[in-house]
Each structure stands twice: as C-alpha cells, then as structure tokens.
Amino acid sequence: MHAIVETFHFDTEQSLMIRDMVKDFAQKEIHPHMMEWDENQIFPKDLFKKMGDLGLLGVLVPEEFGGAGLGYCEYMHVIVEIARVCGGIGLSVAAHNSLCTGHILAFGNDTQKRRWLPKLSTGEWIGAWGLTEANTGSDAMRMNTTAVLNGEEYVINGTKNWITHGKSGDVAVVMARTGEKKSANGISAFVIEKGTPGFSHGKKENKLGMRASETTELILDNVRIPKDHLLGVEGEGFKQAMKVLDGGRISIASLALGIAKGALDAAIKYSKERHQFGQPIANFQGISFKLADLATEIEAAELLVRKAANLKNSHQPVTKISAMAKYYASEVAVKAATEAVQIFGGYGYTKDFPAEKFYRDAKLCTIGEGTSEIQKIVISREVLKEGKVV
C-alpha cells in the first residue's frame, strides 16, 4: 500500500513548473513544424540547441557537468509533454538523455564525464548509442562488431543498425565485442567522436513513424580510439547496456504515455466538435465508452511509469517495474492511437488531422528498446525469481 500512496506525492512545485514549461515550449516550438519535419524526415538540430538551453538534454546530469540536476520524475514530464505533441521529437530527446548521455553519466570516470557531458547536456553535441546490429537485435551477445586492443588504441570494426542520431550525432557510445561471442563478459563500451577516421553513417531508414527522429546505420571501418575512451572496465559493456536499458525503458514508457495522452486529447476534442444526427458524437455510447476505456488505461499506465520513476530516483531495483511500465504503456499507446483514428472516422485517415500521426508514431514504442515480447520475458523472469507479485 505504501508504494501506491507514494506515487500520489510524485509532483513537487518544481516538477509541475517544468511540466508546464515543456508543454508551452512544445506548443510554440514543435507543433507548428511537426508535420513538415515528419513528411520530409527532417531532424531539427536547431530545435535541440534550444532544448539544450532549457536543460532538456541533460535532465538527469548533475549541475557540475552542465546538466539540470533533476530526477526521473521531472524527466518523465519532459518526455510526456513533448511526445504529447510529437512522438519523433520525444523519441530523440529520450534517446539522447537516457542512452548516450545516461551511459556516460552512469559508467564514465570523472575525466570522461567532464569531457563529454557538458557538451551533451547543453545541446552543443547530440548523442547516439549503438548496440543493435542487423542480425543481433534482442540477441545482442552475438554481435559481430569487434574492438581489438593495439598498443594504446582500440581498433573497432563493424556496423550498427537502427541508431538514433547515427548521422547527426556528434558522439556515440558503441558496444563492441572484446571477448567471445555469447559471453556476458565479452562486450565493452566505447565513446567515439564524430570525425574519427573510419567512423561514418550508412543508410538512413525511411520509417513509418517517428520520422523527425533520425535513424541510420553506423559504420566502423578500422576506427582507432585511445584506450581512455573505454567506459568502465573491459568486458562490462553488456552489463552496462542492460542497466542503461532499465532506465531507458522508463523514458520509452513516458514516450508512449505522452503519445497516448495526445491521441486521447485529440479524440476528446474532436468528439465534442463533430456532430451527427443533431448532436456531438461524444454523446453516443459507442464513442463515450471508448473514451472511458482509454482514460482508465492511460491513468493506469501513468501510475506504473510514476512508480518506476520513483524507484529509479531512490536507487531501488527497477528492472521488473520499468519493463512493466514500458510494456503496458506502449500497448496502451497503440490502442489509444487506433481508437483515435476510429473516432475521427474518415478524417482520421488523413494528414489534415492529428490522429494518423499518433497512430504511426505509437507502434515504435512496442518495438524500440526491447519489444513487448522481450518485456514479458524480463517481467516473468523477475516474478519467478521473486516468487511473488509484490
């Protein structure tokens, strides 16, 4: 009971001010351009500099490293309010904060943090994170990218796929094999800066949704980096990545929650404005019951996300709850977007109304940073280990 009650004391005056600030920013700076960015797959780097100036690209980074020094509760609000307007921009903000920046923050030494975090936190640099390969999605321990120590340098070769900011990113955290395949101790994490010889981007993906969030291949062709670009200890990269993803799932859950709220906002507004048979369609039970179901499920998803954020803030184990939050919120987002299209009817199938974009953006939440099926594996493994639900 204590954990449930605790979630109702989630918001402070500061977190509500941040929520309102981000909501206002999203309406003024993102909403007017979101369809142009979506249609043309434009990654708006200038927008990210503005967000960096507001502290939105270093939300969790301590002030001494140039960040905002906030917690996961505030971070949740940042992602939700941006995704409520544009899922693609929300995804990029989440990937920058949780993955690249978050990995360096969690596992970098003091020198590494001072070198890279201030630029990432202020938006001077955009961050990327490379784990996935063409043939090793969820099966990351079979990755083919290798890093071989040669004197005072590591030589890295391989290709990474589905990399957010793979083209526009100024720095990337890349996982590479330094030991045997299928070994949890055979992978290490490295920081590679843009401009390093042999480090380039490949194909840019032409995606269904999240089109303002750039996704490309990363190509590593005899990339040489100093030994001090290794994060933590050699062989710990896979374990580091799994811990990073624990926190990253809270950001994707927040992303899904924002998309779900945005879809419901649009559906409620339209259902009040659209008249059929002499009255708003919101008056018809077929529509009002859809809204009731969505409102209830979104509320439940938010409680899960808030619980995960609270656990993360208090440095408690979060693997199970973050997986639950990511799994449930992403499935709710898909349902909310689908029902929004249905409520809009024929107009929901056009780009003149917002429902179709929520519909396209939502699906990625059930795939990225671990599919819904992978989340079920994580949840069931944790539940069986604990031998109880709570």
Short mmCIF file of C-alpha atoms in Angstrom, two decimals:
data_model
loop_
_atom_site.label_atom_id
_atom_site.label_comp_id
_atom_site.label_asym_id
_atom_site.label_seq_id
_atom_site.Cartn_x
_atom_site.Cartn_y
_atom_site.Cartn_z
CA MET A 1 0.00 0.00 0.00
CA HIS A 2 2.85 2.36 0.82
CA ALA A 3 4.24 2.20 -2.73
CA ILE A 4 0.84 3.11 -4.21
CA VAL A 5 0.30 6.01 -1.83
CA GLU A 6 3.81 7.25 -2.54
CA THR A 7 3.01 7.80 -6.21
CA PHE A 8 0.38 10.40 -5.30
CA HIS A 9 3.10 12.59 -3.76
CA PHE A 10 5.07 12.45 -7.01
CA ASP A 11 4.80 16.08 -8.11
CA THR A 12 6.58 18.96 -6.46
CA GLU A 13 6.08 22.61 -7.30
CA GLN A 14 9.31 22.43 -9.28
CA SER A 15 8.26 19.38 -11.31
CA LEU A 16 4.90 20.99 -12.17
CA MET A 17 6.68 24.17 -13.29
CA ILE A 18 8.94 22.07 -15.52
CA ARG A 19 5.92 20.21 -16.93
CA ASP A 20 4.16 23.49 -17.77
CA MET A 21 7.32 24.98 -19.27
CA VAL A 22 7.83 21.98 -21.55
CA LYS A 23 4.14 21.94 -22.51
CA ASP A 24 4.38 25.62 -23.54
CA PHE A 25 7.66 25.03 -25.40
CA ALA A 26 6.19 22.07 -27.33
CA GLN A 27 3.17 24.09 -28.44
CA LYS A 28 5.25 27.07 -29.57
CA GLU A 29 8.37 25.44 -30.99
CA ILE A 30 7.32 21.94 -32.09
CA HIS A 31 3.63 21.93 -33.00
CA PRO A 32 3.84 24.47 -35.89
CA HIS A 33 6.57 22.47 -37.66
CA MET A 34 5.90 18.85 -36.72
CA MET A 35 4.15 17.81 -39.94
CA GLU A 36 6.85 19.38 -42.14
CA TRP A 37 9.54 17.55 -40.14
CA ASP A 38 7.53 14.33 -40.31
CA GLU A 39 6.76 14.49 -44.03
CA ASN A 40 10.34 15.31 -45.01
CA GLN A 41 12.12 13.28 -42.31
CA ILE A 42 13.90 16.39 -41.03
CA PHE A 43 15.87 16.11 -37.80
CA PRO A 44 15.72 19.70 -36.45
CA LYS A 45 19.12 20.24 -34.83
CA ASP A 46 18.35 23.92 -34.17
CA LEU A 47 15.40 22.86 -32.02
CA PHE A 48 17.70 20.65 -29.96
CA LYS A 49 20.01 23.57 -29.25
CA LYS A 50 17.00 25.45 -27.88
CA MET A 51 16.09 22.45 -25.74
CA GLY A 52 19.68 22.25 -24.53
CA ASP A 53 19.47 25.89 -23.44
CA LEU A 54 16.43 24.95 -21.33
CA GLY A 55 18.19 21.98 -19.71
CA LEU A 56 16.08 19.38 -21.51
CA LEU A 57 19.06 17.46 -22.93
CA GLY A 58 20.81 16.94 -19.61
CA VAL A 59 17.80 16.45 -17.35
CA LEU A 60 19.47 13.82 -15.16
CA VAL A 61 23.03 15.18 -15.37
CA PRO A 62 24.33 16.94 -12.23
CA GLU A 63 24.87 20.69 -12.48
CA GLU A 64 28.64 20.27 -12.09
CA PHE A 65 28.68 18.57 -15.50
CA GLY A 66 26.44 21.17 -17.15
CA GLY A 67 23.12 19.41 -16.61
CA ALA A 68 19.84 20.34 -14.96
CA GLY A 69 20.44 18.05 -11.97
CA LEU A 70 16.86 16.78 -11.88
CA GLY A 71 15.37 13.32 -11.28
CA TYR A 72 13.30 10.78 -13.16
CA CYS A 73 10.01 12.34 -12.05
CA GLU A 74 10.85 15.58 -13.85
CA TYR A 75 12.33 13.60 -16.73
CA MET A 76 9.04 11.75 -17.17
CA HIS A 77 7.19 15.06 -17.50
CA VAL A 78 9.69 16.31 -20.10
CA ILE A 79 9.22 13.27 -22.35
CA VAL A 80 5.44 13.06 -21.86
CA GLU A 81 4.77 16.68 -22.77
CA ILE A 82 6.99 16.61 -25.86
CA ALA A 83 5.57 13.27 -27.07
CA ARG A 84 2.04 14.58 -26.48
CA VAL A 85 2.78 16.89 -29.43
CA CYS A 86 5.33 14.92 -31.49
CA GLY A 87 6.48 11.38 -30.82
CA GLY A 88 9.52 11.72 -33.09
CA ILE A 89 10.98 14.64 -31.16
CA GLY A 90 10.11 12.87 -27.90
CA LEU A 91 11.99 9.77 -29.05
CA SER A 92 15.12 11.75 -29.89
CA VAL A 93 15.06 13.57 -26.55
CA ALA A 94 14.65 10.22 -24.76
CA ALA A 95 17.48 8.54 -26.71
CA HIS A 96 19.85 11.46 -26.15
CA ASN A 97 19.18 11.67 -22.41
CA SER A 98 18.77 8.02 -21.44
CA LEU A 99 21.15 6.19 -23.74
CA CYS A 100 24.24 8.12 -24.81
CA THR A 101 24.28 10.75 -22.05
CA GLY A 102 22.92 8.31 -19.47
CA HIS A 103 25.56 5.68 -20.25
CA ILE A 104 28.44 8.15 -19.84
CA LEU A 105 26.86 9.52 -16.66
CA ALA A 106 26.44 6.06 -15.14
CA PHE A 107 29.73 4.44 -16.12
CA GLY A 108 32.18 7.15 -17.15
CA ASN A 109 35.01 8.25 -14.87
CA ASP A 110 35.28 11.87 -13.74
CA THR A 111 37.55 12.85 -16.62
CA GLN A 112 35.21 11.30 -19.18
CA LYS A 113 32.17 12.98 -17.65
CA ARG A 114 33.86 16.39 -17.72
CA ARG A 115 34.93 15.85 -21.33
CA TRP A 116 31.60 14.83 -22.84
CA LEU A 117 28.65 15.57 -20.55
CA PRO A 118 28.73 19.41 -20.66
CA LYS A 119 28.51 19.39 -24.47
CA LEU A 120 25.74 16.79 -24.45
CA SER A 121 23.77 18.48 -21.68
CA THR A 122 23.70 21.87 -23.36
CA GLY A 123 22.81 20.62 -26.82
CA GLU A 124 26.17 21.65 -28.28
CA TRP A 125 26.54 17.97 -29.14
CA ILE A 126 23.89 15.37 -29.99
CA GLY A 127 24.42 11.83 -28.68
CA ALA A 128 23.93 8.40 -30.27
CA TRP A 129 24.08 4.89 -28.79
CA GLY A 130 24.99 1.74 -30.68
CA LEU A 131 24.06 -1.75 -29.51
CA THR A 132 21.87 -3.27 -32.23
CA GLU A 133 23.18 -4.91 -35.39
CA ALA A 134 21.42 -6.26 -38.48
CA ASN A 135 21.41 -9.85 -37.23
CA THR A 136 21.58 -9.25 -33.48
CA GLY A 137 18.59 -7.30 -32.20
CA SER A 138 17.47 -8.79 -28.91
CA ASP A 139 20.30 -11.34 -29.17
CA ALA A 140 22.97 -8.72 -28.54
CA MET A 141 25.61 -11.10 -27.16
CA ARG A 142 26.14 -12.48 -30.68
CA MET A 143 27.20 -9.10 -32.06
CA ASN A 144 29.86 -9.07 -34.76
CA THR A 145 31.37 -5.62 -34.15
CA THR A 146 34.82 -6.10 -32.63
CA ALA A 147 37.26 -3.95 -30.69
CA VAL A 148 40.88 -5.13 -30.58
CA LEU A 149 43.49 -3.51 -28.36
CA ASN A 150 46.54 -2.47 -30.37
CA GLY A 151 49.11 -0.74 -28.20
CA GLU A 152 47.47 2.34 -26.70
CA GLU A 153 44.46 2.23 -29.04
CA TYR A 154 41.42 0.10 -29.70
CA VAL A 155 40.67 -0.74 -33.34
CA ILE A 156 36.94 -1.14 -33.93
CA ASN A 157 35.27 -2.76 -36.94
CA GLY A 158 31.61 -3.46 -37.63
CA THR A 159 28.21 -1.99 -38.44
CA LYS A 160 25.39 -0.93 -36.12
CA ASN A 161 21.75 -0.61 -37.17
CA TRP A 162 18.69 1.39 -36.06
CA ILE A 163 20.85 4.08 -34.49
CA THR A 164 19.03 7.22 -33.41
CA HIS A 165 21.14 10.24 -34.49
CA GLY A 166 23.53 7.99 -36.39
CA LYS A 167 24.10 10.75 -38.97
CA SER A 168 23.69 13.95 -36.94
CA GLY A 169 25.17 12.72 -33.68
CA ASP A 170 28.45 14.30 -32.56
CA VAL A 171 29.41 11.47 -30.22
CA ALA A 172 28.29 7.86 -29.79
CA VAL A 173 28.56 5.20 -27.14
CA VAL A 174 29.18 1.97 -29.06
CA MET A 175 29.21 -1.60 -27.77
CA ALA A 176 31.77 -3.91 -29.36
CA ARG A 177 32.98 -7.44 -28.75
CA THR A 178 36.29 -7.69 -26.91
CA GLY A 179 35.87 -11.37 -26.00
CA GLU A 180 33.99 -14.49 -27.03
CA LYS A 181 30.55 -14.43 -28.64
CA LYS A 182 27.61 -15.23 -26.33
CA SER A 183 29.67 -14.25 -23.29
CA ALA A 184 28.20 -11.68 -20.91
CA ASN A 185 31.79 -10.62 -20.24
CA GLY A 186 32.78 -10.41 -23.90
CA ILE A 187 31.45 -6.94 -24.74
CA SER A 188 32.84 -3.49 -23.90
CA ALA A 189 31.52 0.06 -24.29
CA PHE A 190 33.43 2.85 -26.04
CA VAL A 191 32.91 6.54 -26.73
CA ILE A 192 33.61 7.59 -30.32
CA GLU A 193 33.54 11.19 -31.51
CA LYS A 194 32.31 12.32 -34.91
CA GLY A 195 35.20 12.97 -37.28
CA THR A 196 37.23 10.00 -36.09
CA PRO A 197 38.69 8.37 -39.25
CA GLY A 198 36.64 5.35 -40.36
CA PHE A 199 33.59 6.37 -38.31
CA SER A 200 30.64 7.23 -40.56
CA HIS A 201 26.94 6.71 -41.08
CA GLY A 202 25.25 4.49 -43.63
CA LYS A 203 21.69 4.09 -44.82
CA LYS A 204 19.04 6.35 -43.33
CA GLU A 205 15.86 4.38 -42.63
CA ASN A 206 12.62 5.50 -44.34
CA LYS A 207 10.24 4.87 -41.44
CA LEU A 208 6.51 4.51 -40.91
CA GLY A 209 6.50 6.90 -37.94
CA MET A 210 8.83 8.85 -35.64
CA ARG A 211 10.10 10.37 -38.87
CA ALA A 212 11.57 13.51 -37.30
CA SER A 213 13.84 11.26 -35.25
CA GLU A 214 16.77 10.31 -37.44
CA THR A 215 17.63 6.59 -37.67
CA THR A 216 20.65 5.32 -39.61
CA GLU A 217 23.39 2.73 -39.77
CA LEU A 218 26.72 3.39 -38.05
CA ILE A 219 29.79 2.15 -39.91
CA LEU A 220 33.09 1.46 -38.13
CA ASP A 221 35.95 0.76 -40.52
CA ASN A 222 39.24 0.37 -38.65
CA VAL A 223 38.23 3.11 -36.25
CA ARG A 224 41.09 3.85 -33.86
CA ILE A 225 40.32 5.39 -30.47
CA PRO A 226 42.52 5.91 -27.40
CA LYS A 227 42.29 3.41 -24.56
CA ASP A 228 40.79 6.10 -22.34
CA HIS A 229 37.62 6.07 -24.47
CA LEU A 230 36.68 2.74 -22.87
CA LEU A 231 33.79 3.20 -20.43
CA GLY A 232 34.38 1.31 -17.19
CA VAL A 233 36.26 -1.98 -17.37
CA GLU A 234 36.78 -4.09 -20.47
CA GLY A 235 34.16 -6.84 -20.64
CA GLU A 236 31.48 -4.94 -18.71
CA GLY A 237 29.78 -3.35 -21.74
CA PHE A 238 26.87 -5.77 -22.00
CA LYS A 239 26.04 -5.48 -18.30
CA GLN A 240 26.30 -1.71 -18.56
CA ALA A 241 23.95 -1.71 -21.56
CA MET A 242 21.34 -3.76 -19.72
CA LYS A 243 21.41 -1.32 -16.80
CA VAL A 244 21.14 1.62 -19.19
CA LEU A 245 18.12 -0.03 -20.81
CA ASP A 246 16.45 -0.43 -17.41
CA GLY A 247 16.36 3.34 -17.15
CA GLY A 248 15.77 3.77 -20.87
CA ARG A 249 12.56 1.77 -20.60
CA ILE A 250 11.18 4.43 -18.25
CA SER A 251 11.80 7.01 -20.95
CA ILE A 252 10.10 4.88 -23.64
CA ALA A 253 7.20 4.26 -21.25
CA SER A 254 6.98 8.04 -20.80
CA LEU A 255 7.15 8.47 -24.58
CA ALA A 256 4.28 6.01 -25.03
CA LEU A 257 2.31 7.71 -22.26
CA GLY A 258 2.70 11.08 -23.97
CA ILE A 259 1.56 9.69 -27.33
CA ALA A 260 -1.44 8.03 -25.67
CA LYS A 261 -2.39 11.27 -23.93
CA GLY A 262 -2.00 13.24 -27.14
CA ALA A 263 -4.21 10.78 -29.03
CA LEU A 264 -6.86 10.90 -26.31
CA ASP A 265 -6.71 14.73 -26.18
CA ALA A 266 -7.35 14.86 -29.92
CA ALA A 267 -10.15 12.27 -29.75
CA ILE A 268 -11.95 14.08 -26.92
CA LYS A 269 -11.73 17.44 -28.71
CA TYR A 270 -12.98 16.02 -32.00
CA SER A 271 -15.79 14.03 -30.39
CA LYS A 272 -17.16 17.24 -28.89
CA GLU A 273 -16.91 19.18 -32.15
CA ARG A 274 -18.14 16.56 -34.62
CA HIS A 275 -21.94 16.45 -34.89
CA GLN A 276 -24.01 13.61 -36.30
CA PHE A 277 -27.77 13.09 -36.01
CA GLY A 278 -28.08 16.55 -34.46
CA GLN A 279 -25.64 16.13 -31.57
CA PRO A 280 -21.92 15.74 -30.74
CA ILE A 281 -20.68 12.21 -31.32
CA ALA A 282 -19.34 12.30 -27.74
CA ASN A 283 -22.96 11.80 -26.66
CA PHE A 284 -23.12 8.38 -28.27
CA GLN A 285 -22.29 5.46 -26.00
CA GLY A 286 -20.13 3.81 -28.68
CA ILE A 287 -17.80 6.81 -28.57
CA SER A 288 -18.03 7.69 -24.87
CA PHE A 289 -17.19 4.14 -23.80
CA LYS A 290 -14.07 4.19 -25.98
CA LEU A 291 -13.00 7.40 -24.24
CA ALA A 292 -13.75 5.91 -20.82
CA ASP A 293 -11.64 2.81 -21.53
CA LEU A 294 -8.73 4.86 -22.84
CA ALA A 295 -8.81 7.33 -19.95
CA THR A 296 -8.74 4.46 -17.45
CA GLU A 297 -5.91 2.59 -19.15
CA ILE A 298 -3.83 5.74 -19.59
CA GLU A 299 -4.26 6.52 -15.89
CA ALA A 300 -3.08 3.00 -15.01
CA ALA A 301 -0.10 3.32 -17.36
CA GLU A 302 0.86 6.62 -15.75
CA LEU A 303 0.84 5.07 -12.28
CA LEU A 304 3.23 2.36 -13.48
CA VAL A 305 5.55 4.92 -15.06
CA ARG A 306 5.49 7.06 -11.92
CA LYS A 307 6.28 4.06 -9.74
CA ALA A 308 9.22 3.14 -11.95
CA ALA A 309 10.49 6.74 -11.81
CA ASN A 310 10.21 6.81 -8.03
CA LEU A 311 12.09 3.53 -7.68
CA LYS A 312 14.84 4.77 -10.00
CA ASN A 313 15.12 8.04 -8.08
CA SER A 314 15.50 6.18 -4.80
CA HIS A 315 18.13 3.81 -6.27
CA GLN A 316 15.95 0.72 -5.79
CA PRO A 317 15.78 -2.24 -8.22
CA VAL A 318 13.73 -1.17 -11.22
CA THR A 319 14.14 -3.97 -13.78
CA LYS A 320 10.68 -5.51 -13.29
CA ILE A 321 8.69 -2.30 -12.90
CA SER A 322 10.41 -0.47 -15.76
CA ALA A 323 9.68 -3.44 -18.04
CA MET A 324 6.06 -3.48 -16.86
CA ALA A 325 5.73 0.26 -17.43
CA LYS A 326 7.29 0.09 -20.89
CA TYR A 327 5.23 -2.94 -21.92
CA TYR A 328 1.88 -1.68 -20.67
CA ALA A 329 2.25 1.98 -21.66
CA SER A 330 3.39 1.11 -25.19
CA GLU A 331 0.46 -1.24 -25.76
CA VAL A 332 -1.93 1.40 -24.38
CA ALA A 333 -0.41 3.97 -26.76
CA VAL A 334 -1.12 1.75 -29.75
CA LYS A 335 -4.70 1.20 -28.57
CA ALA A 336 -5.27 4.90 -27.88
CA ALA A 337 -3.95 5.90 -31.31
CA THR A 338 -6.01 3.20 -33.04
CA GLU A 339 -9.19 4.25 -31.26
CA ALA A 340 -8.46 7.91 -32.01
CA VAL A 341 -8.34 7.14 -35.74
CA GLN A 342 -11.63 5.26 -35.38
CA ILE A 343 -13.30 8.16 -33.57
CA PHE A 344 -12.13 10.59 -36.25
CA GLY A 345 -13.57 8.25 -38.88
CA GLY A 346 -12.53 9.08 -42.44
CA TYR A 347 -10.78 12.24 -41.27
CA GLY A 348 -8.60 10.10 -39.01
CA TYR A 349 -7.10 8.58 -42.14
CA THR A 350 -5.93 11.94 -43.47
CA LYS A 351 -2.89 14.04 -42.64
CA ASP A 352 -5.07 17.10 -42.07
CA PHE A 353 -5.94 15.76 -38.61
CA PRO A 354 -3.58 14.59 -35.83
CA ALA A 355 -4.86 11.05 -35.28
CA GLU A 356 -2.92 9.41 -38.13
CA LYS A 357 0.44 10.68 -36.86
CA PHE A 358 -0.18 9.37 -33.36
CA TYR A 359 -1.16 6.07 -35.00
CA ARG A 360 2.11 5.85 -36.96
CA ASP A 361 4.32 7.01 -34.09
CA ALA A 362 2.81 4.78 -31.40
CA LYS A 363 3.83 1.43 -32.88
CA LEU A 364 7.56 2.02 -32.42
CA CYS A 365 7.03 2.08 -28.64
CA THR A 366 6.18 -1.65 -28.69
CA ILE A 367 9.44 -2.38 -30.57
CA GLY A 368 12.24 0.00 -29.56
CA GLU A 369 14.46 -0.67 -26.52
CA GLY A 370 13.08 -4.19 -26.25
CA THR A 371 9.89 -5.48 -27.89
CA SER A 372 6.74 -6.18 -25.89
CA GLU A 373 7.68 -9.86 -26.08
CA ILE A 374 11.10 -9.18 -24.57
CA GLN A 375 9.46 -7.16 -21.79
CA LYS A 376 7.28 -10.20 -20.98
CA ILE A 377 10.42 -12.34 -20.73
CA VAL A 378 12.02 -9.81 -18.37
CA ILE A 379 8.86 -9.50 -16.25
CA SER A 380 8.25 -13.24 -15.98
CA ARG A 381 11.90 -13.89 -15.12
CA GLU A 382 11.77 -11.32 -12.31
CA VAL A 383 8.41 -12.56 -10.99
CA LEU A 384 9.62 -16.18 -10.93
CA LYS A 385 12.85 -15.12 -9.23
CA GLU A 386 10.93 -13.22 -6.52
CA GLY A 387 8.29 -15.91 -6.12
CA LYS A 388 5.63 -13.24 -5.56
CA VAL A 389 3.99 -10.30 -7.32
CA VAL A 390 4.81 -7.53 -4.79
#
